[in-house]
Amino acid sequence: LKDVPRARLVLVGDGPQRKYLEELVRELGLCEYVFFTGMVEHNKVRDMMGMADIFLQTNDVSCLGSTLLEAIICGRTVVTWDVGATRDIVIDGQNGRLMPNAEPETIAHAVIELVQNPDLMYRLASGARKFAFEHLQSWAERLDMEINLVTEIFNNNYSRTN
């Protein structure tokens, strides 16, 4: 907040740390800067992503998951840690910022750098959209593929029993 006074953090979803985080935000006097949405229906994800300038993914085991992929598909500027297979999707300096360690200060410095350099933020967001277009399936394509796969498995198993 010292470097970016207009910064706001929106935490989307629920999890075992939510109550702890809400209490921490109250103790630190950050209630006007940090917002908790709870779970968001899938059809509202694009709207939530559209409100964000930067998407942070800070899981400690792997940051590669549906929400990271959705952020890239939505063309958000991604900041995440280099854990697990994340580097297979986020290419530092091309479609996001891949932080080398899990220190909160590292993430904070990356966010400050991006906010103070809108051209870089725009270039990374554009890189995310380009990467998604070239390498990722849309939600509808993925769903169609999974439905076809389940149908094929069902049909194969059904034909064996008859």
mmCIF file with all atom_site columns, C-alpha atoms in Angstrom:
data_model
loop_
_atom_site.group_PDB
_atom_site.id
_atom_site.type_symbol
_atom_site.label_atom_id
_atom_site.label_alt_id
_atom_site.label_comp_id
_atom_site.label_asym_id
_atom_site.label_entity_id
_atom_site.label_seq_id
_atom_site.pdbx_PDB_ins_code
_atom_site.Cartn_x
_atom_site.Cartn_y
_atom_site.Cartn_z
_atom_site.occupancy
_atom_site.B_iso_or_equiv
_atom_site.pdbx_formal_charge
_atom_site.auth_seq_id
_atom_site.auth_comp_id
_atom_site.auth_asym_id
_atom_site.auth_atom_id
_atom_site.pdbx_PDB_model_num
ATOM 1   C CA . LEU A 1 1   ? 0.000   0.000   0.000   1.00 0.00 ? 1   LEU A CA 1
ATOM 2   C CA . LYS A 1 2   ? 2.952   2.315   0.613   1.00 0.00 ? 2   LYS A CA 1
ATOM 3   C CA . ASP A 1 3   ? 4.061   1.886   -3.018  1.00 0.00 ? 3   ASP A CA 1
ATOM 4   C CA . VAL A 1 4   ? 0.613   1.386   -4.588  1.00 0.00 ? 4   VAL A CA 1
ATOM 5   C CA . PRO A 1 5   ? -1.990  3.126   -2.382  1.00 0.00 ? 5   PRO A CA 1
ATOM 6   C CA . ARG A 1 6   ? -4.869  2.252   -4.743  1.00 0.00 ? 6   ARG A CA 1
ATOM 7   C CA . ALA A 1 7   ? -4.105  -1.480  -4.556  1.00 0.00 ? 7   ALA A CA 1
ATOM 8   C CA . ARG A 1 8   ? -6.904  -3.840  -3.588  1.00 0.00 ? 8   ARG A CA 1
ATOM 9   C CA . LEU A 1 9   ? -6.731  -7.583  -3.024  1.00 0.00 ? 9   LEU A CA 1
ATOM 10  C CA . VAL A 1 10  ? -9.730  -9.779  -3.803  1.00 0.00 ? 10  VAL A CA 1
ATOM 11  C CA . LEU A 1 11  ? -9.539  -13.342 -2.488  1.00 0.00 ? 11  LEU A CA 1
ATOM 12  C CA . VAL A 1 12  ? -11.901 -15.595 -4.399  1.00 0.00 ? 12  VAL A CA 1
ATOM 13  C CA . GLY A 1 13  ? -13.044 -18.950 -3.052  1.00 0.00 ? 13  GLY A CA 1
ATOM 14  C CA . ASP A 1 14  ? -13.245 -20.642 0.296   1.00 0.00 ? 14  ASP A CA 1
ATOM 15  C CA . GLY A 1 15  ? -10.761 -22.801 2.038   1.00 0.00 ? 15  GLY A CA 1
ATOM 16  C CA . PRO A 1 16  ? -9.393  -23.829 5.399   1.00 0.00 ? 16  PRO A CA 1
ATOM 17  C CA . GLN A 1 17  ? -7.377  -20.593 5.752   1.00 0.00 ? 17  GLN A CA 1
ATOM 18  C CA . ARG A 1 18  ? -10.242 -18.184 5.121   1.00 0.00 ? 18  ARG A CA 1
ATOM 19  C CA . LYS A 1 19  ? -11.190 -17.511 8.767   1.00 0.00 ? 19  LYS A CA 1
ATOM 20  C CA . TYR A 1 20  ? -7.525  -17.064 9.702   1.00 0.00 ? 20  TYR A CA 1
ATOM 21  C CA . LEU A 1 21  ? -7.000  -14.650 6.788   1.00 0.00 ? 21  LEU A CA 1
ATOM 22  C CA . GLU A 1 22  ? -10.123 -12.643 7.605   1.00 0.00 ? 22  GLU A CA 1
ATOM 23  C CA . GLU A 1 23  ? -8.935  -12.252 11.199  1.00 0.00 ? 23  GLU A CA 1
ATOM 24  C CA . LEU A 1 24  ? -5.440  -11.288 10.038  1.00 0.00 ? 24  LEU A CA 1
ATOM 25  C CA . VAL A 1 25  ? -6.881  -8.635  7.720   1.00 0.00 ? 25  VAL A CA 1
ATOM 26  C CA . ARG A 1 26  ? -8.921  -7.211  10.630  1.00 0.00 ? 26  ARG A CA 1
ATOM 27  C CA . GLU A 1 27  ? -5.892  -7.225  12.974  1.00 0.00 ? 27  GLU A CA 1
ATOM 28  C CA . LEU A 1 28  ? -3.757  -5.438  10.384  1.00 0.00 ? 28  LEU A CA 1
ATOM 29  C CA . GLY A 1 29  ? -6.462  -2.852  9.691   1.00 0.00 ? 29  GLY A CA 1
ATOM 30  C CA . LEU A 1 30  ? -6.707  -3.771  6.016   1.00 0.00 ? 30  LEU A CA 1
ATOM 31  C CA . CYS A 1 31  ? -10.457 -4.349  5.720   1.00 0.00 ? 31  CYS A CA 1
ATOM 32  C CA . GLU A 1 32  ? -10.878 -1.515  3.200   1.00 0.00 ? 32  GLU A CA 1
ATOM 33  C CA . TYR A 1 33  ? -8.165  -3.045  0.977   1.00 0.00 ? 33  TYR A CA 1
ATOM 34  C CA . VAL A 1 34  ? -8.809  -6.799  1.132   1.00 0.00 ? 34  VAL A CA 1
ATOM 35  C CA . PHE A 1 35  ? -12.075 -8.411  0.072   1.00 0.00 ? 35  PHE A CA 1
ATOM 36  C CA . PHE A 1 36  ? -13.278 -12.021 0.373   1.00 0.00 ? 36  PHE A CA 1
ATOM 37  C CA . THR A 1 37  ? -15.839 -13.163 -2.188  1.00 0.00 ? 37  THR A CA 1
ATOM 38  C CA . GLY A 1 38  ? -16.324 -16.770 -1.151  1.00 0.00 ? 38  GLY A CA 1
ATOM 39  C CA . MET A 1 39  ? -16.988 -19.333 -3.846  1.00 0.00 ? 39  MET A CA 1
ATOM 40  C CA . VAL A 1 40  ? -17.864 -17.986 -7.274  1.00 0.00 ? 40  VAL A CA 1
ATOM 41  C CA . GLU A 1 41  ? -20.065 -19.887 -9.723  1.00 0.00 ? 41  GLU A CA 1
ATOM 42  C CA . HIS A 1 42  ? -18.208 -20.938 -12.852 1.00 0.00 ? 42  HIS A CA 1
ATOM 43  C CA . ASN A 1 43  ? -20.352 -18.709 -15.076 1.00 0.00 ? 43  ASN A CA 1
ATOM 44  C CA . LYS A 1 44  ? -19.117 -15.684 -13.058 1.00 0.00 ? 44  LYS A CA 1
ATOM 45  C CA . VAL A 1 45  ? -15.393 -16.515 -13.298 1.00 0.00 ? 45  VAL A CA 1
ATOM 46  C CA . ARG A 1 46  ? -14.867 -14.509 -16.499 1.00 0.00 ? 46  ARG A CA 1
ATOM 47  C CA . ASP A 1 47  ? -16.484 -11.461 -14.858 1.00 0.00 ? 47  ASP A CA 1
ATOM 48  C CA . MET A 1 48  ? -14.251 -11.800 -11.787 1.00 0.00 ? 48  MET A CA 1
ATOM 49  C CA . MET A 1 49  ? -11.169 -12.204 -13.967 1.00 0.00 ? 49  MET A CA 1
ATOM 50  C CA . GLY A 1 50  ? -12.183 -9.175  -16.015 1.00 0.00 ? 50  GLY A CA 1
ATOM 51  C CA . MET A 1 51  ? -12.088 -6.979  -12.916 1.00 0.00 ? 51  MET A CA 1
ATOM 52  C CA . ALA A 1 52  ? -8.514  -7.952  -12.088 1.00 0.00 ? 52  ALA A CA 1
ATOM 53  C CA . ASP A 1 53  ? -5.399  -6.212  -13.335 1.00 0.00 ? 53  ASP A CA 1
ATOM 54  C CA . ILE A 1 54  ? -3.193  -8.982  -11.953 1.00 0.00 ? 54  ILE A CA 1
ATOM 55  C CA . PHE A 1 55  ? -3.992  -12.602 -11.120 1.00 0.00 ? 55  PHE A CA 1
ATOM 56  C CA . LEU A 1 56  ? -1.974  -14.096 -8.240  1.00 0.00 ? 56  LEU A CA 1
ATOM 57  C CA . GLN A 1 57  ? -1.681  -17.860 -7.866  1.00 0.00 ? 57  GLN A CA 1
ATOM 58  C CA . THR A 1 58  ? 0.195   -18.753 -4.708  1.00 0.00 ? 58  THR A CA 1
ATOM 59  C CA . ASN A 1 59  ? -0.429  -22.414 -3.923  1.00 0.00 ? 59  ASN A CA 1
ATOM 60  C CA . ASP A 1 60  ? 2.504   -24.040 -2.172  1.00 0.00 ? 60  ASP A CA 1
ATOM 61  C CA . VAL A 1 61  ? 2.653   -27.391 -4.008  1.00 0.00 ? 61  VAL A CA 1
ATOM 62  C CA . SER A 1 62  ? 1.557   -26.592 -7.549  1.00 0.00 ? 62  SER A CA 1
ATOM 63  C CA . CYS A 1 63  ? 0.148   -23.414 -8.996  1.00 0.00 ? 63  CYS A CA 1
ATOM 64  C CA . LEU A 1 64  ? -0.955  -25.161 -12.163 1.00 0.00 ? 64  LEU A CA 1
ATOM 65  C CA . GLY A 1 65  ? -4.706  -25.605 -11.933 1.00 0.00 ? 65  GLY A CA 1
ATOM 66  C CA . SER A 1 66  ? -7.992  -24.557 -13.460 1.00 0.00 ? 66  SER A CA 1
ATOM 67  C CA . THR A 1 67  ? -7.910  -21.031 -12.076 1.00 0.00 ? 67  THR A CA 1
ATOM 68  C CA . LEU A 1 68  ? -4.463  -20.331 -13.503 1.00 0.00 ? 68  LEU A CA 1
ATOM 69  C CA . LEU A 1 69  ? -5.560  -21.634 -16.898 1.00 0.00 ? 69  LEU A CA 1
ATOM 70  C CA . GLU A 1 70  ? -8.752  -19.563 -16.722 1.00 0.00 ? 70  GLU A CA 1
ATOM 71  C CA . ALA A 1 71  ? -6.710  -16.445 -15.922 1.00 0.00 ? 71  ALA A CA 1
ATOM 72  C CA . ILE A 1 72  ? -4.485  -17.040 -18.930 1.00 0.00 ? 72  ILE A CA 1
ATOM 73  C CA . ILE A 1 73  ? -7.491  -17.691 -21.186 1.00 0.00 ? 73  ILE A CA 1
ATOM 74  C CA . CYS A 1 74  ? -9.008  -14.424 -19.914 1.00 0.00 ? 74  CYS A CA 1
ATOM 75  C CA . GLY A 1 75  ? -5.775  -12.594 -20.727 1.00 0.00 ? 75  GLY A CA 1
ATOM 76  C CA . ARG A 1 76  ? -4.907  -11.609 -17.187 1.00 0.00 ? 76  ARG A CA 1
ATOM 77  C CA . THR A 1 77  ? -1.397  -10.667 -16.130 1.00 0.00 ? 77  THR A CA 1
ATOM 78  C CA . VAL A 1 78  ? -0.319  -13.675 -14.054 1.00 0.00 ? 78  VAL A CA 1
ATOM 79  C CA . VAL A 1 79  ? 2.109   -13.634 -11.130 1.00 0.00 ? 79  VAL A CA 1
ATOM 80  C CA . THR A 1 80  ? 2.852   -17.024 -9.610  1.00 0.00 ? 80  THR A CA 1
ATOM 81  C CA . TRP A 1 81  ? 5.567   -19.140 -8.027  1.00 0.00 ? 81  TRP A CA 1
ATOM 82  C CA . ASP A 1 82  ? 7.817   -21.503 -9.925  1.00 0.00 ? 82  ASP A CA 1
ATOM 83  C CA . VAL A 1 83  ? 6.536   -24.735 -8.361  1.00 0.00 ? 83  VAL A CA 1
ATOM 84  C CA . GLY A 1 84  ? 5.433   -28.012 -9.875  1.00 0.00 ? 84  GLY A CA 1
ATOM 85  C CA . ALA A 1 85  ? 4.616   -27.868 -13.569 1.00 0.00 ? 85  ALA A CA 1
ATOM 86  C CA . THR A 1 86  ? 3.696   -24.178 -13.524 1.00 0.00 ? 86  THR A CA 1
ATOM 87  C CA . ARG A 1 87  ? 6.636   -23.293 -15.785 1.00 0.00 ? 87  ARG A CA 1
ATOM 88  C CA . ASP A 1 88  ? 5.053   -25.432 -18.505 1.00 0.00 ? 88  ASP A CA 1
ATOM 89  C CA . ILE A 1 89  ? 2.319   -22.793 -18.800 1.00 0.00 ? 89  ILE A CA 1
ATOM 90  C CA . VAL A 1 90  ? 3.722   -19.541 -17.399 1.00 0.00 ? 90  VAL A CA 1
ATOM 91  C CA . ILE A 1 91  ? 6.808   -18.365 -19.255 1.00 0.00 ? 91  ILE A CA 1
ATOM 92  C CA . ASP A 1 92  ? 8.444   -15.596 -17.253 1.00 0.00 ? 92  ASP A CA 1
ATOM 93  C CA . GLY A 1 93  ? 8.528   -12.344 -19.175 1.00 0.00 ? 93  GLY A CA 1
ATOM 94  C CA . GLN A 1 94  ? 6.350   -13.648 -22.019 1.00 0.00 ? 94  GLN A CA 1
ATOM 95  C CA . ASN A 1 95  ? 2.911   -14.440 -20.584 1.00 0.00 ? 95  ASN A CA 1
ATOM 96  C CA . GLY A 1 96  ? 3.357   -13.784 -16.870 1.00 0.00 ? 96  GLY A CA 1
ATOM 97  C CA . ARG A 1 97  ? 5.805   -13.458 -14.035 1.00 0.00 ? 97  ARG A CA 1
ATOM 98  C CA . LEU A 1 98  ? 7.181   -16.676 -12.585 1.00 0.00 ? 98  LEU A CA 1
ATOM 99  C CA . MET A 1 99  ? 8.686   -16.025 -9.170  1.00 0.00 ? 99  MET A CA 1
ATOM 100 C CA . PRO A 1 100 ? 11.690  -18.152 -8.150  1.00 0.00 ? 100 PRO A CA 1
ATOM 101 C CA . ASN A 1 101 ? 10.662  -18.586 -4.510  1.00 0.00 ? 101 ASN A CA 1
ATOM 102 C CA . ALA A 1 102 ? 7.645   -18.570 -2.259  1.00 0.00 ? 102 ALA A CA 1
ATOM 103 C CA . GLU A 1 103 ? 8.543   -15.433 -0.322  1.00 0.00 ? 103 GLU A CA 1
ATOM 104 C CA . PRO A 1 104 ? 5.654   -12.953 -0.055  1.00 0.00 ? 104 PRO A CA 1
ATOM 105 C CA . GLU A 1 105 ? 8.102   -10.077 -0.634  1.00 0.00 ? 105 GLU A CA 1
ATOM 106 C CA . THR A 1 106 ? 8.986   -11.564 -4.041  1.00 0.00 ? 106 THR A CA 1
ATOM 107 C CA . ILE A 1 107 ? 5.339   -11.518 -5.085  1.00 0.00 ? 107 ILE A CA 1
ATOM 108 C CA . ALA A 1 108 ? 4.867   -7.993  -3.689  1.00 0.00 ? 108 ALA A CA 1
ATOM 109 C CA . HIS A 1 109 ? 7.855   -6.646  -5.628  1.00 0.00 ? 109 HIS A CA 1
ATOM 110 C CA . ALA A 1 110 ? 6.576   -8.265  -8.846  1.00 0.00 ? 110 ALA A CA 1
ATOM 111 C CA . VAL A 1 111 ? 3.126   -6.725  -8.385  1.00 0.00 ? 111 VAL A CA 1
ATOM 112 C CA . ILE A 1 112 ? 4.589   -3.284  -7.642  1.00 0.00 ? 112 ILE A CA 1
ATOM 113 C CA . GLU A 1 113 ? 6.821   -3.521  -10.728 1.00 0.00 ? 113 GLU A CA 1
ATOM 114 C CA . LEU A 1 114 ? 3.826   -4.408  -12.902 1.00 0.00 ? 114 LEU A CA 1
ATOM 115 C CA . VAL A 1 115 ? 1.544   -1.699  -11.532 1.00 0.00 ? 115 VAL A CA 1
ATOM 116 C CA . GLN A 1 116 ? 4.281   0.885   -12.034 1.00 0.00 ? 116 GLN A CA 1
ATOM 117 C CA . ASN A 1 117 ? 4.905   -0.372  -15.586 1.00 0.00 ? 117 ASN A CA 1
ATOM 118 C CA . PRO A 1 118 ? 1.525   -0.651  -17.372 1.00 0.00 ? 118 PRO A CA 1
ATOM 119 C CA . ASP A 1 119 ? 3.227   -1.373  -20.712 1.00 0.00 ? 119 ASP A CA 1
ATOM 120 C CA . LEU A 1 120 ? 4.835   -4.493  -19.225 1.00 0.00 ? 120 LEU A CA 1
ATOM 121 C CA . MET A 1 121 ? 1.525   -5.530  -17.644 1.00 0.00 ? 121 MET A CA 1
ATOM 122 C CA . TYR A 1 122 ? -0.220  -5.119  -21.013 1.00 0.00 ? 122 TYR A CA 1
ATOM 123 C CA . ARG A 1 123 ? 2.527   -7.048  -22.853 1.00 0.00 ? 123 ARG A CA 1
ATOM 124 C CA . LEU A 1 124 ? 2.264   -9.978  -20.399 1.00 0.00 ? 124 LEU A CA 1
ATOM 125 C CA . ALA A 1 125 ? -1.550  -9.982  -20.620 1.00 0.00 ? 125 ALA A CA 1
ATOM 126 C CA . SER A 1 126 ? -1.297  -10.006 -24.425 1.00 0.00 ? 126 SER A CA 1
ATOM 127 C CA . GLY A 1 127 ? 1.205   -12.861 -24.168 1.00 0.00 ? 127 GLY A CA 1
ATOM 128 C CA . ALA A 1 128 ? -1.251  -14.775 -21.965 1.00 0.00 ? 128 ALA A CA 1
ATOM 129 C CA . ARG A 1 129 ? -4.055  -14.376 -24.526 1.00 0.00 ? 129 ARG A CA 1
ATOM 130 C CA . LYS A 1 130 ? -1.728  -15.451 -27.346 1.00 0.00 ? 130 LYS A CA 1
ATOM 131 C CA . PHE A 1 131 ? -0.520  -18.495 -25.365 1.00 0.00 ? 131 PHE A CA 1
ATOM 132 C CA . ALA A 1 132 ? -4.107  -19.497 -24.570 1.00 0.00 ? 132 ALA A CA 1
ATOM 133 C CA . PHE A 1 133 ? -5.167  -19.185 -28.193 1.00 0.00 ? 133 PHE A CA 1
ATOM 134 C CA . GLU A 1 134 ? -2.216  -21.273 -29.399 1.00 0.00 ? 134 GLU A CA 1
ATOM 135 C CA . HIS A 1 135 ? -2.057  -23.918 -26.651 1.00 0.00 ? 135 HIS A CA 1
ATOM 136 C CA . LEU A 1 136 ? -5.212  -24.183 -24.525 1.00 0.00 ? 136 LEU A CA 1
ATOM 137 C CA . GLN A 1 137 ? -8.706  -25.459 -25.139 1.00 0.00 ? 137 GLN A CA 1
ATOM 138 C CA . SER A 1 138 ? -11.728 -23.338 -24.408 1.00 0.00 ? 138 SER A CA 1
ATOM 139 C CA . TRP A 1 139 ? -14.026 -24.470 -21.605 1.00 0.00 ? 139 TRP A CA 1
ATOM 140 C CA . ALA A 1 140 ? -16.588 -25.662 -24.192 1.00 0.00 ? 140 ALA A CA 1
ATOM 141 C CA . GLU A 1 141 ? -13.924 -27.606 -26.149 1.00 0.00 ? 141 GLU A CA 1
ATOM 142 C CA . ARG A 1 142 ? -12.648 -29.226 -22.958 1.00 0.00 ? 142 ARG A CA 1
ATOM 143 C CA . LEU A 1 143 ? -16.159 -30.161 -21.861 1.00 0.00 ? 143 LEU A CA 1
ATOM 144 C CA . ASP A 1 144 ? -16.964 -31.638 -25.291 1.00 0.00 ? 144 ASP A CA 1
ATOM 145 C CA . MET A 1 145 ? -13.756 -33.676 -25.181 1.00 0.00 ? 145 MET A CA 1
ATOM 146 C CA . GLU A 1 146 ? -14.556 -35.032 -21.716 1.00 0.00 ? 146 GLU A CA 1
ATOM 147 C CA . ILE A 1 147 ? -18.157 -35.874 -22.651 1.00 0.00 ? 147 ILE A CA 1
ATOM 148 C CA . ASN A 1 148 ? -16.932 -37.712 -25.764 1.00 0.00 ? 148 ASN A CA 1
ATOM 149 C CA . LEU A 1 149 ? -14.357 -39.610 -23.706 1.00 0.00 ? 149 LEU A CA 1
ATOM 150 C CA . VAL A 1 150 ? -16.917 -40.675 -21.079 1.00 0.00 ? 150 VAL A CA 1
ATOM 151 C CA . THR A 1 151 ? -19.364 -41.681 -23.835 1.00 0.00 ? 151 THR A CA 1
ATOM 152 C CA . GLU A 1 152 ? -16.673 -43.756 -25.544 1.00 0.00 ? 152 GLU A CA 1
ATOM 153 C CA . ILE A 1 153 ? -15.715 -45.481 -22.284 1.00 0.00 ? 153 ILE A CA 1
ATOM 154 C CA . PHE A 1 154 ? -19.369 -46.181 -21.492 1.00 0.00 ? 154 PHE A CA 1
ATOM 155 C CA . ASN A 1 155 ? -20.037 -47.541 -24.981 1.00 0.00 ? 155 ASN A CA 1
ATOM 156 C CA . ASN A 1 156 ? -16.936 -49.772 -24.851 1.00 0.00 ? 156 ASN A CA 1
ATOM 157 C CA . ASN A 1 157 ? -17.843 -51.149 -21.432 1.00 0.00 ? 157 ASN A CA 1
ATOM 158 C CA . TYR A 1 158 ? -21.495 -51.581 -22.383 1.00 0.00 ? 158 TYR A CA 1
ATOM 159 C CA . SER A 1 159 ? -20.635 -53.498 -25.565 1.00 0.00 ? 159 SER A CA 1
ATOM 160 C CA . ARG A 1 160 ? -18.401 -55.891 -23.597 1.00 0.00 ? 160 ARG A CA 1
ATOM 161 C CA . THR A 1 161 ? -21.203 -56.803 -21.199 1.00 0.00 ? 161 THR A CA 1
ATOM 162 C CA . ASN A 1 162 ? -23.735 -57.519 -23.962 1.00 0.00 ? 162 ASN A CA 1
#
